[in-house]
PDB file of C-alpha atoms in Angstrom:
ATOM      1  CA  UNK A   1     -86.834 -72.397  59.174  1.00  0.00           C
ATOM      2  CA  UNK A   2     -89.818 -73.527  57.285  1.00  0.00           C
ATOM      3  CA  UNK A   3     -89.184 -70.360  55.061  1.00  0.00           C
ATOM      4  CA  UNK A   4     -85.226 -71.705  54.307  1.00  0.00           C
ATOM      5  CA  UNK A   5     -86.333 -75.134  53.689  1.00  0.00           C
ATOM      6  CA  UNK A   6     -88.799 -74.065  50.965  1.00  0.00           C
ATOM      7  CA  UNK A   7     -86.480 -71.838  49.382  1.00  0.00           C
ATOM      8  CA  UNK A   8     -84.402 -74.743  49.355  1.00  0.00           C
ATOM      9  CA  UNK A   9     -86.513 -77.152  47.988  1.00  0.00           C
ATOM     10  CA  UNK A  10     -87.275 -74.550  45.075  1.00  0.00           C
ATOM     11  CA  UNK A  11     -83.775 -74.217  44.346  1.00  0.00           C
ATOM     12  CA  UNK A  12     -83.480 -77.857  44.139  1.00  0.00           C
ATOM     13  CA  UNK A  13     -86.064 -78.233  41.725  1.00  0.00           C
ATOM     14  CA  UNK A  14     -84.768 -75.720  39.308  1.00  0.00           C
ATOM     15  CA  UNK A  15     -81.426 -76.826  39.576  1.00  0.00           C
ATOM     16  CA  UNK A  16     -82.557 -80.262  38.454  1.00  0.00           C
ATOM     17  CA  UNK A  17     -83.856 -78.975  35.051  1.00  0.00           C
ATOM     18  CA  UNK A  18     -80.498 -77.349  34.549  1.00  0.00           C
ATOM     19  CA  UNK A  19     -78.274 -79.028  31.856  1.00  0.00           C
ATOM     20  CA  UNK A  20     -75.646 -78.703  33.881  1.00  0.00           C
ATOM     21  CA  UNK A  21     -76.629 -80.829  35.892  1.00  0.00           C
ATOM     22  CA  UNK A  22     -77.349 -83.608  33.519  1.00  0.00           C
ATOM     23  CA  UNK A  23     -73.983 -82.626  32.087  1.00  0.00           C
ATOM     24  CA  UNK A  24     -71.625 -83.113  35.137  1.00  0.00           C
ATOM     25  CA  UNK A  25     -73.329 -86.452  35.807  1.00  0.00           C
ATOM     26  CA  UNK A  26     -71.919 -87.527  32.541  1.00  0.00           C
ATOM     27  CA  UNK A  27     -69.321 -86.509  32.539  1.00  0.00           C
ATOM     28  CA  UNK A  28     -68.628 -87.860  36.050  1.00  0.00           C
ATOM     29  CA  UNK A  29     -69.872 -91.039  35.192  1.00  0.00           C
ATOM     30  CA  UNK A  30     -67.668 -91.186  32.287  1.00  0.00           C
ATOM     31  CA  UNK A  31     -64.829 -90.697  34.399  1.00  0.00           C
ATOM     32  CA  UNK A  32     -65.858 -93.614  36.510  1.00  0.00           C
ATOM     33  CA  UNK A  33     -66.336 -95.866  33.900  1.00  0.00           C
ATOM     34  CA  UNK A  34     -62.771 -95.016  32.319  1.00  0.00           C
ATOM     35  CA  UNK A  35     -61.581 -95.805  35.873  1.00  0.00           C
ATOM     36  CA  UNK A  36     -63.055 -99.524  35.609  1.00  0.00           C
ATOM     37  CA  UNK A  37     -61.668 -99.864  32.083  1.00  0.00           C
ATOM     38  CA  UNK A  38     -58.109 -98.463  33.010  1.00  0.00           C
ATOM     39  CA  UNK A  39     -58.531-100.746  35.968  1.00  0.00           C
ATOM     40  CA  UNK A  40     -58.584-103.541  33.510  1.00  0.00           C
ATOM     41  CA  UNK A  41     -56.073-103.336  31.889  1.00  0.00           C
ATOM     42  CA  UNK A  42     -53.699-103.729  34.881  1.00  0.00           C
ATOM     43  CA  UNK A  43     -54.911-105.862  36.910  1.00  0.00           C
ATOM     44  CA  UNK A  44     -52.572-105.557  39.794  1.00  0.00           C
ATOM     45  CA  UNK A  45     -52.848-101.733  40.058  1.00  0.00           C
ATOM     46  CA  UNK A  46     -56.842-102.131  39.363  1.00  0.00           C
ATOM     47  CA  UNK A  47     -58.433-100.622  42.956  1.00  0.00           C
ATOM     48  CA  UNK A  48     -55.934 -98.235  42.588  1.00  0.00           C
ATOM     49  CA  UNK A  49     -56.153 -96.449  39.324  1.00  0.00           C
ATOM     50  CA  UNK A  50     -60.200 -97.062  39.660  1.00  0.00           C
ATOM     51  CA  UNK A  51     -60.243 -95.191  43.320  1.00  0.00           C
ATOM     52  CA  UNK A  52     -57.729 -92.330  41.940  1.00  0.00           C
ATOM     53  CA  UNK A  53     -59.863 -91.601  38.696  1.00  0.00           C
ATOM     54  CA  UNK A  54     -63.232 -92.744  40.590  1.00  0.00           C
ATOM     55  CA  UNK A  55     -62.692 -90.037  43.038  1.00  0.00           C
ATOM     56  CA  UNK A  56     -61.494 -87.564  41.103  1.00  0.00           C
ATOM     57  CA  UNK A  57     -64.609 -88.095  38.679  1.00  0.00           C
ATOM     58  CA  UNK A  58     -66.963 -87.767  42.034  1.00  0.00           C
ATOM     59  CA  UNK A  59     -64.692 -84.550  42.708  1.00  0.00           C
ATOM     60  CA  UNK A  60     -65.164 -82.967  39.866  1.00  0.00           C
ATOM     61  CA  UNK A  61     -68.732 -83.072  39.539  1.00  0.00           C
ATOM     62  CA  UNK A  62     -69.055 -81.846  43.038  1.00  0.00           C
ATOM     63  CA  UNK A  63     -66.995 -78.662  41.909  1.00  0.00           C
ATOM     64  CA  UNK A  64     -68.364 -78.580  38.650  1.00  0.00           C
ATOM     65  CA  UNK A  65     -71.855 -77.950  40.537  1.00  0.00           C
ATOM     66  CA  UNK A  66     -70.785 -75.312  43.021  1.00  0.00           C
ATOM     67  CA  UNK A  67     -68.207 -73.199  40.936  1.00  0.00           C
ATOM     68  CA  UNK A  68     -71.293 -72.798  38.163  1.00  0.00           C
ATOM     69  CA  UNK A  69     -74.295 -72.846  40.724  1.00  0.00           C
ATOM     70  CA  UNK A  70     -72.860 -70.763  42.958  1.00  0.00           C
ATOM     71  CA  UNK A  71     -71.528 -67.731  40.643  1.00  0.00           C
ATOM     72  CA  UNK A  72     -74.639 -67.697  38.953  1.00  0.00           C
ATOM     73  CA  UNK A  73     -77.676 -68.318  41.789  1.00  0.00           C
ATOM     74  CA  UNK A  74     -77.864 -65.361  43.584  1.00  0.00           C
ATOM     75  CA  UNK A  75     -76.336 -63.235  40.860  1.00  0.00           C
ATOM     76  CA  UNK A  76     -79.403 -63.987  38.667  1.00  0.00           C
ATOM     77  CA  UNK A  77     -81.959 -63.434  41.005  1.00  0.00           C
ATOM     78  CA  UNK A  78     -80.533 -60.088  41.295  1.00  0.00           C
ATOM     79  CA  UNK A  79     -79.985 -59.197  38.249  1.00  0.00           C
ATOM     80  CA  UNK A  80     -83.355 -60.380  36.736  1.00  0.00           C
ATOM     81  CA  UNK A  81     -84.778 -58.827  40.340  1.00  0.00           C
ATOM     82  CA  UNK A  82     -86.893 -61.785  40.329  1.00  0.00           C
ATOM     83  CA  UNK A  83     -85.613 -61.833  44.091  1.00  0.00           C
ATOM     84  CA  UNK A  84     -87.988 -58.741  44.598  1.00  0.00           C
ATOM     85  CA  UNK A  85     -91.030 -60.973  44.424  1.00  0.00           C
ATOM     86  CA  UNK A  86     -90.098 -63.814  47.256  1.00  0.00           C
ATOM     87  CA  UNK A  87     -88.121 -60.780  49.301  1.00  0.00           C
ATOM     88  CA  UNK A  88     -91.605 -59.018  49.129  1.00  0.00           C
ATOM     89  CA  UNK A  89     -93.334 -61.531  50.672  1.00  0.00           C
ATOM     90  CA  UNK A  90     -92.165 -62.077  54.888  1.00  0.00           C
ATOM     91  CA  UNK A  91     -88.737 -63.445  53.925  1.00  0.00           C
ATOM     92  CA  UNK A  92     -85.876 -61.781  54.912  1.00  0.00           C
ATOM     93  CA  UNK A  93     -82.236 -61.532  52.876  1.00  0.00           C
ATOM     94  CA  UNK A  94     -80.837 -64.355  55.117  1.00  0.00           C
ATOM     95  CA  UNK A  95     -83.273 -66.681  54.716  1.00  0.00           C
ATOM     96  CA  UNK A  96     -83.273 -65.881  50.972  1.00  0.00           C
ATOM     97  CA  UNK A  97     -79.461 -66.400  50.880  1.00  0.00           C
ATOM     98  CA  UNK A  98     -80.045 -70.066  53.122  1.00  0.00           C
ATOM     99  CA  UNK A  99     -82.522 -71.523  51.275  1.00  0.00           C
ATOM    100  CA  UNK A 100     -80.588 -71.015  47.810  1.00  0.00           C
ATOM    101  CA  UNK A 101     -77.612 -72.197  49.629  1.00  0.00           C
ATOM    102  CA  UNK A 102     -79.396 -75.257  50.880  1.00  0.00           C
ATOM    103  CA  UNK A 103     -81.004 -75.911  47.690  1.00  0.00           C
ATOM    104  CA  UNK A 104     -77.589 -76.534  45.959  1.00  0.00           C
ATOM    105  CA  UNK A 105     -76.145 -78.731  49.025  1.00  0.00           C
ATOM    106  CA  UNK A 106     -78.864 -80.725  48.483  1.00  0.00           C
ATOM    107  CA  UNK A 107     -78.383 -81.208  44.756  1.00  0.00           C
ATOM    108  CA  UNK A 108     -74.789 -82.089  45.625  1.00  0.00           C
ATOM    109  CA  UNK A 109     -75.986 -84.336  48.371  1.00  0.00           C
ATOM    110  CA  UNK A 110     -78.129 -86.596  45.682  1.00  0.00           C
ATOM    111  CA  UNK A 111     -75.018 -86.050  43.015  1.00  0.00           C
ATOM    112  CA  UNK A 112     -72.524 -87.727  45.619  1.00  0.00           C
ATOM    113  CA  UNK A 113     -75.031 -90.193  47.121  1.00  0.00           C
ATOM    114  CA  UNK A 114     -75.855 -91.520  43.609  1.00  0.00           C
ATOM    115  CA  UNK A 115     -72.143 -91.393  42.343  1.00  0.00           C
ATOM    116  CA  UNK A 116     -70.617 -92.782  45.648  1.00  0.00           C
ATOM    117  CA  UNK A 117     -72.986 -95.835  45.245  1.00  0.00           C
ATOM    118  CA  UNK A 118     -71.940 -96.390  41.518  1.00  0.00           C
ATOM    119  CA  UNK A 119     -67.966 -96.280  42.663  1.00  0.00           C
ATOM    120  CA  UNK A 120     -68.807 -98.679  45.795  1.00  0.00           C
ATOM    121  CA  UNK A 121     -70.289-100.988  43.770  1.00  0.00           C
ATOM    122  CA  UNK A 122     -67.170-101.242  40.853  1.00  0.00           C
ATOM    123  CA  UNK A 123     -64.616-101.127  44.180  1.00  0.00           C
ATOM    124  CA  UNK A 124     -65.916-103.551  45.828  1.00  0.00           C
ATOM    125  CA  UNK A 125     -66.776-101.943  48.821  1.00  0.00           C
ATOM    126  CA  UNK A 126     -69.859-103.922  50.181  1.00  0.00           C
ATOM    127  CA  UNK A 127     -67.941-106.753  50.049  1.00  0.00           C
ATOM    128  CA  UNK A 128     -64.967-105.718  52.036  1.00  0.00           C
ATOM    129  CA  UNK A 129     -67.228-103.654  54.904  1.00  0.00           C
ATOM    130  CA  UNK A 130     -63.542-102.608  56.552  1.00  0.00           C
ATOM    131  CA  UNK A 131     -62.990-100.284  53.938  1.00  0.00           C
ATOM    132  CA  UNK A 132     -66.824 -98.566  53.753  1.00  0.00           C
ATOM    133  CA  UNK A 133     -65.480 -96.468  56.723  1.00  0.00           C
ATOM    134  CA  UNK A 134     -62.749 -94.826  54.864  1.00  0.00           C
ATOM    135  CA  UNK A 135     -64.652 -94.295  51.780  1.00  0.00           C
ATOM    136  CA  UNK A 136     -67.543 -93.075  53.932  1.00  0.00           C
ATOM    137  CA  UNK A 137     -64.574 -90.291  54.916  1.00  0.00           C
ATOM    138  CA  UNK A 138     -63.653 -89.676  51.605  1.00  0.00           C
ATOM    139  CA  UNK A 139     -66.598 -88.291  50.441  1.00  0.00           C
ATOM    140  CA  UNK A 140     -67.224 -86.763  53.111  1.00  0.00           C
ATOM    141  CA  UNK A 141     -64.357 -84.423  52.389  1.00  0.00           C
ATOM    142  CA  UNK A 142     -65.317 -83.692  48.976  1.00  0.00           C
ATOM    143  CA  UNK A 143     -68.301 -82.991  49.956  1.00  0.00           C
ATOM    144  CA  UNK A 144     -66.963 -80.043  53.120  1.00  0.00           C
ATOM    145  CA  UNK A 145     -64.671 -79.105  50.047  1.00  0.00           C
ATOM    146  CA  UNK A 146     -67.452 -78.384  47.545  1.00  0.00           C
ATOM    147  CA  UNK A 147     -69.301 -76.663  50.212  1.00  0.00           C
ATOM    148  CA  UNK A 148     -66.806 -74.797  51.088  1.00  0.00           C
ATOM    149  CA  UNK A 149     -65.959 -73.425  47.419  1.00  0.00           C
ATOM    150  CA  UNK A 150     -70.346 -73.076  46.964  1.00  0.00           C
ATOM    151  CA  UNK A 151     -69.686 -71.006  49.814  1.00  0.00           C
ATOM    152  CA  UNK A 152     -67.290 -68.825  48.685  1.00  0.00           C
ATOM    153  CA  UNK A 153     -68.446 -68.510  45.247  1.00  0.00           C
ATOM    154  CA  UNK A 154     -71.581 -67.038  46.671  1.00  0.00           C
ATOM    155  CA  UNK A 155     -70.195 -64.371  48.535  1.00  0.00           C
ATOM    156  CA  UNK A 156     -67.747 -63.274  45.796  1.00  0.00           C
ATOM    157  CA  UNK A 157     -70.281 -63.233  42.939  1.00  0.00           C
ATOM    158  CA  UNK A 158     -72.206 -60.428  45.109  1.00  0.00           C
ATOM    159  CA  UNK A 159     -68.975 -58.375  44.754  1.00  0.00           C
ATOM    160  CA  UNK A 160     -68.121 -59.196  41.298  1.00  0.00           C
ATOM    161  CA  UNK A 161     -69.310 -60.523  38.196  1.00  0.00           C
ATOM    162  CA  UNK A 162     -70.465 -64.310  37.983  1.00  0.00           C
ATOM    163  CA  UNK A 163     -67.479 -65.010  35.823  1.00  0.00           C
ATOM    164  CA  UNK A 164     -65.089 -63.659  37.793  1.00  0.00           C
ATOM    165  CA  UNK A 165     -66.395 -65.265  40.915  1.00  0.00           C
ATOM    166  CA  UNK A 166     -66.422 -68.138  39.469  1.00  0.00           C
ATOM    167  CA  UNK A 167     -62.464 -67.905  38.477  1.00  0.00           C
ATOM    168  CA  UNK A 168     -62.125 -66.890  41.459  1.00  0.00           C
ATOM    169  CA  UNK A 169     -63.278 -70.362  43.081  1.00  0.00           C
ATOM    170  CA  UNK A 170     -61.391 -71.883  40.512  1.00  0.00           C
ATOM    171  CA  UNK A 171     -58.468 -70.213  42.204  1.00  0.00           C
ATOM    172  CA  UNK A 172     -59.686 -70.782  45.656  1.00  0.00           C
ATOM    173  CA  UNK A 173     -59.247 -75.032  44.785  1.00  0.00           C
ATOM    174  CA  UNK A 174     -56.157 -74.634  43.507  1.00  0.00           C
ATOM    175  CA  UNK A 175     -54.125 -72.515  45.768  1.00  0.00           C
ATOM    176  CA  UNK A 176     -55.566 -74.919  48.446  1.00  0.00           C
ATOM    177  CA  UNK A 177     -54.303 -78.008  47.696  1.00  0.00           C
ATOM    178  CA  UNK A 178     -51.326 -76.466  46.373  1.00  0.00           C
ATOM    179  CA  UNK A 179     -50.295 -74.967  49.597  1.00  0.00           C
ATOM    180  CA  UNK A 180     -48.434 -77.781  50.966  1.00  0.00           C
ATOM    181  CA  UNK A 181     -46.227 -77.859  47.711  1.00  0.00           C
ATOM    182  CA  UNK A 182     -45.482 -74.262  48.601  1.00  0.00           C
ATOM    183  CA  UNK A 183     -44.735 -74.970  52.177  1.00  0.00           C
ATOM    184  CA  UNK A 184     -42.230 -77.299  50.805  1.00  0.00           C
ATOM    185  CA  UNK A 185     -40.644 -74.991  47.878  1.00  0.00           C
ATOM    186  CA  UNK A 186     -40.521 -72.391  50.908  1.00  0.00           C
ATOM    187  CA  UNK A 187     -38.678 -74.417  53.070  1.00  0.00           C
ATOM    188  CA  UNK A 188     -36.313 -75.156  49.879  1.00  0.00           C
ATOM    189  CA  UNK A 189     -35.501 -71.633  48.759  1.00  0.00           C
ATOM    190  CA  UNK A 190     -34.780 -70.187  52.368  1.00  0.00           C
ATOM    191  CA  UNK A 191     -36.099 -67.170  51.416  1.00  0.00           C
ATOM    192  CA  UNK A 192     -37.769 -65.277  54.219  1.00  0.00           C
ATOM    193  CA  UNK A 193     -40.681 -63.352  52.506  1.00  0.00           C
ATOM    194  CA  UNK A 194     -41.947 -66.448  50.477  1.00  0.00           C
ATOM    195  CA  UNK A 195     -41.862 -68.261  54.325  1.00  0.00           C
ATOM    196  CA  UNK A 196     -43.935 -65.419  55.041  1.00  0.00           C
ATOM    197  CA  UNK A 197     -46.327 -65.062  52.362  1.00  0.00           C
ATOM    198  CA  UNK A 198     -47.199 -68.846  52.440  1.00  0.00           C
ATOM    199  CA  UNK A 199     -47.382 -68.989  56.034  1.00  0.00           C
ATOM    200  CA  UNK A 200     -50.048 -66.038  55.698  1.00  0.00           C
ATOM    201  CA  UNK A 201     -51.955 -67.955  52.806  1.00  0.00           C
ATOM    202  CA  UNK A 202     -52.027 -71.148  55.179  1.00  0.00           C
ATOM    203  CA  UNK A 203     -54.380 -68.787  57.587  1.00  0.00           C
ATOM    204  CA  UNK A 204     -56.117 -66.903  54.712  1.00  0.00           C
ATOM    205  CA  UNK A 205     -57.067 -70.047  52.343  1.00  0.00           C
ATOM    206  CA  UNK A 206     -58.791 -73.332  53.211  1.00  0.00           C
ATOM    207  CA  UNK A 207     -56.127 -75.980  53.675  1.00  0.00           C
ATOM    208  CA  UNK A 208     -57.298 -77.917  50.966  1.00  0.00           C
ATOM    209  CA  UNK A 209     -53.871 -80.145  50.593  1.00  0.00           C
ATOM    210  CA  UNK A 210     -54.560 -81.500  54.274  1.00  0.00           C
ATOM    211  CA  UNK A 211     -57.588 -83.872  53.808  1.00  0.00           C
ATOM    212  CA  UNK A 212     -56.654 -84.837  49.609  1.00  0.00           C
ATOM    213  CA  UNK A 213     -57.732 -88.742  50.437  1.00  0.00           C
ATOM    214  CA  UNK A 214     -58.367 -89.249  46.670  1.00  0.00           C
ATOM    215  CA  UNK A 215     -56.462 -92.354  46.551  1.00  0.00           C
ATOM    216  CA  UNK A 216     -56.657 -96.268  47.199  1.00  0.00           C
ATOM    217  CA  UNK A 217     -54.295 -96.339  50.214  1.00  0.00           C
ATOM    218  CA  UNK A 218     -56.407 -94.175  52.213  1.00  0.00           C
ATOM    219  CA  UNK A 219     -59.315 -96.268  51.106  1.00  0.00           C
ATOM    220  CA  UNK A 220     -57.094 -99.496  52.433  1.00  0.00           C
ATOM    221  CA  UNK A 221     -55.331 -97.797  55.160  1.00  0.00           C
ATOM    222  CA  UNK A 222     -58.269 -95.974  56.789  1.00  0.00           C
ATOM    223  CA  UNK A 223     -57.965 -92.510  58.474  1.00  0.00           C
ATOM    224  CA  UNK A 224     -56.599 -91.344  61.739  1.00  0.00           C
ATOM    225  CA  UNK A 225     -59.943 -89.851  63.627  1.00  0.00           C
ATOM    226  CA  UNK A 226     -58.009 -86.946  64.600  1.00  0.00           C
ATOM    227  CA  UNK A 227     -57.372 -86.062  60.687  1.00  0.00           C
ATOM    228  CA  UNK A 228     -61.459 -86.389  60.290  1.00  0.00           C
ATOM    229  CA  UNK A 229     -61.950 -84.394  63.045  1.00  0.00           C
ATOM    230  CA  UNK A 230     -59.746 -81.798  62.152  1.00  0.00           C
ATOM    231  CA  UNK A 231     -61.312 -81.819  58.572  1.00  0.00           C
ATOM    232  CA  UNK A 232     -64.826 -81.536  59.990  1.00  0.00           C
ATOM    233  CA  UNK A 233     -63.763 -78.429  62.314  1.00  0.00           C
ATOM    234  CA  UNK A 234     -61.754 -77.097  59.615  1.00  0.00           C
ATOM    235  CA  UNK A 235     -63.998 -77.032  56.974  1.00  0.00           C
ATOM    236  CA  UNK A 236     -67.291 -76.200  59.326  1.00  0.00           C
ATOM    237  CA  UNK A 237     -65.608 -73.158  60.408  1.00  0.00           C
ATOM    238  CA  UNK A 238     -64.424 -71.922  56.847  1.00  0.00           C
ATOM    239  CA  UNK A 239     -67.938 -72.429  55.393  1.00  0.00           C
ATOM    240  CA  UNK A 240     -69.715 -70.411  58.145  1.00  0.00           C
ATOM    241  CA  UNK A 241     -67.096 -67.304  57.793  1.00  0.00           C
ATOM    242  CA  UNK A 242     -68.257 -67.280  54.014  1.00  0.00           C
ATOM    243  CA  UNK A 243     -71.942 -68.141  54.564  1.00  0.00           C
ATOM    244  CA  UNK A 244     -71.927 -64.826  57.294  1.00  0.00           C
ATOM    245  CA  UNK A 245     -69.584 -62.790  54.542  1.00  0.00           C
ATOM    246  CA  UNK A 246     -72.669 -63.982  51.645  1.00  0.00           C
ATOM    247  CA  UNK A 247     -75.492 -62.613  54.252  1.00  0.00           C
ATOM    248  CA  UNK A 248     -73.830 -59.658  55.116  1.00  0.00           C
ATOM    249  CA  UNK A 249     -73.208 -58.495  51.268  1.00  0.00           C
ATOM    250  CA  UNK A 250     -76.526 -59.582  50.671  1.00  0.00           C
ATOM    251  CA  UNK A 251     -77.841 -57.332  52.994  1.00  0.00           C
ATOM    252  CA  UNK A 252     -75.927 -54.217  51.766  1.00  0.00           C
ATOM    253  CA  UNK A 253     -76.579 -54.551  48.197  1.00  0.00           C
ATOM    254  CA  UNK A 254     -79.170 -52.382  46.331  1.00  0.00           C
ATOM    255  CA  UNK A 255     -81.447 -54.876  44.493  1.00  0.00           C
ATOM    256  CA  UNK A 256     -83.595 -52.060  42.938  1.00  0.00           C
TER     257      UNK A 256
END
């Protein structure tokens, strides 16, 4: 593991001199600072509107770093065959593949950490310590659900082109959380082949819709533990199918 974990901290370190990096923390902090001044304009809906638009600022930069990280990483590396040097030395492909995987969890680990402690401060939340639970949970979903999609985007940019995997995450997120609004229009239209087809896509895509917390009344109202444990076992067990479908292309594809 010592080989992963200094792969990883490599990977960190370059990813920190990316400007994307510097980018999606402004523009995430932007988003949370629009959140306090939308806040104050309406006072009675303040926690709200800050928790929707803080979230989904904390969201986006969590995405943001795994759709471009991810389609791009490994693809480089092959590309460039820089991989050729540190796969020359007594590393094998899957600790290659783990240690640039690591690397960007990590980066999104700081990202949220820092961004989570900006929107806890403007919320409120270490003054109210019954709500640092739920927003404890919150992130803790975005952060399964940008693993997840890191995950993903990995394994498809070994089969296609970086752009195209990273579309292809971007398609990933959305048919996710839109699958519950085409559970419903399913239900609607009675037909029997768009039952089916969405019922397949419920086993075939991340159920993204089931854990979308974003919001202020799950921040008030808290989260059933069964709901966090599903999310946990959910998410775990999508992440490692794409992790061992990244390792496995990885190990089939012709570097040279």
């Amino acid at each position: 593991m010592s080989k992963v974990w200094t792969l990883a901290k490599t990977t960190l370190r370059e990813m920190l001199r990316e400007k994307i990096f510097f980018v999606v923390i402004v523009i995430a902090v932007l988003m949370i600072a629009l959140s306090f001044l939308l806040g104050a304009l309406s006072f009675a809906e303040q926690i709200k509107i800050m928790a929707d638009f803080g979230f989904l600022g904390v969201q986006l930069a969590l995405m943001g770093i795994s759709l471009f990280s991810g389609s791009y990483i490994i693809a480089k590396e092959v590309e460039k065959q820089t991989c050729l040097l540190i796969l020359s030395r007594p590393v094998s492909r899957n600790q290659f593949i783990l240690g640039k995987l690591f690397g960007v969890l990590a980066l999104n680990t700081i990202l949220l950490l820092i961004l989570a402690l900006i929107l806890s401060v403007l919320l409120g939340i270490w003054s109210n310590p019954s709500q640092l639970e739920g927003f404890a949970e919150i992130c803790l979903s975005l952060w399964f659900e940008s693993s997840v999609i890191l995950a993903f985007v990995m394994w498809f940019s070994l089969v296609v082109r970086p752009v195209l995997a990273l579309c292809a995450g971007i398609v990933l997120f959305l048919l996710g959380h839109w699958l519950g609004d085409l559970a419903f229009f399913a239900a609607k239209s009675k037909e029997a082949l768009f039952a089916q087809i969405v019922e397949i896509l419920h086993w075939i895509v991340p159920n993204l819709y089931r854990m979308n917390w974003k919001s202020a009344y799950y921040l008030q109202a808290g989260l059933p533990a069964k709901d966090v444990l599903w999310m946990t076992a959910h998410m775990t067990g999508w992440f490692v199918i794409f992790v061992l479908l990244t390792n496995f292309c990885f190990r089939r594809k012709d570097i040279v």
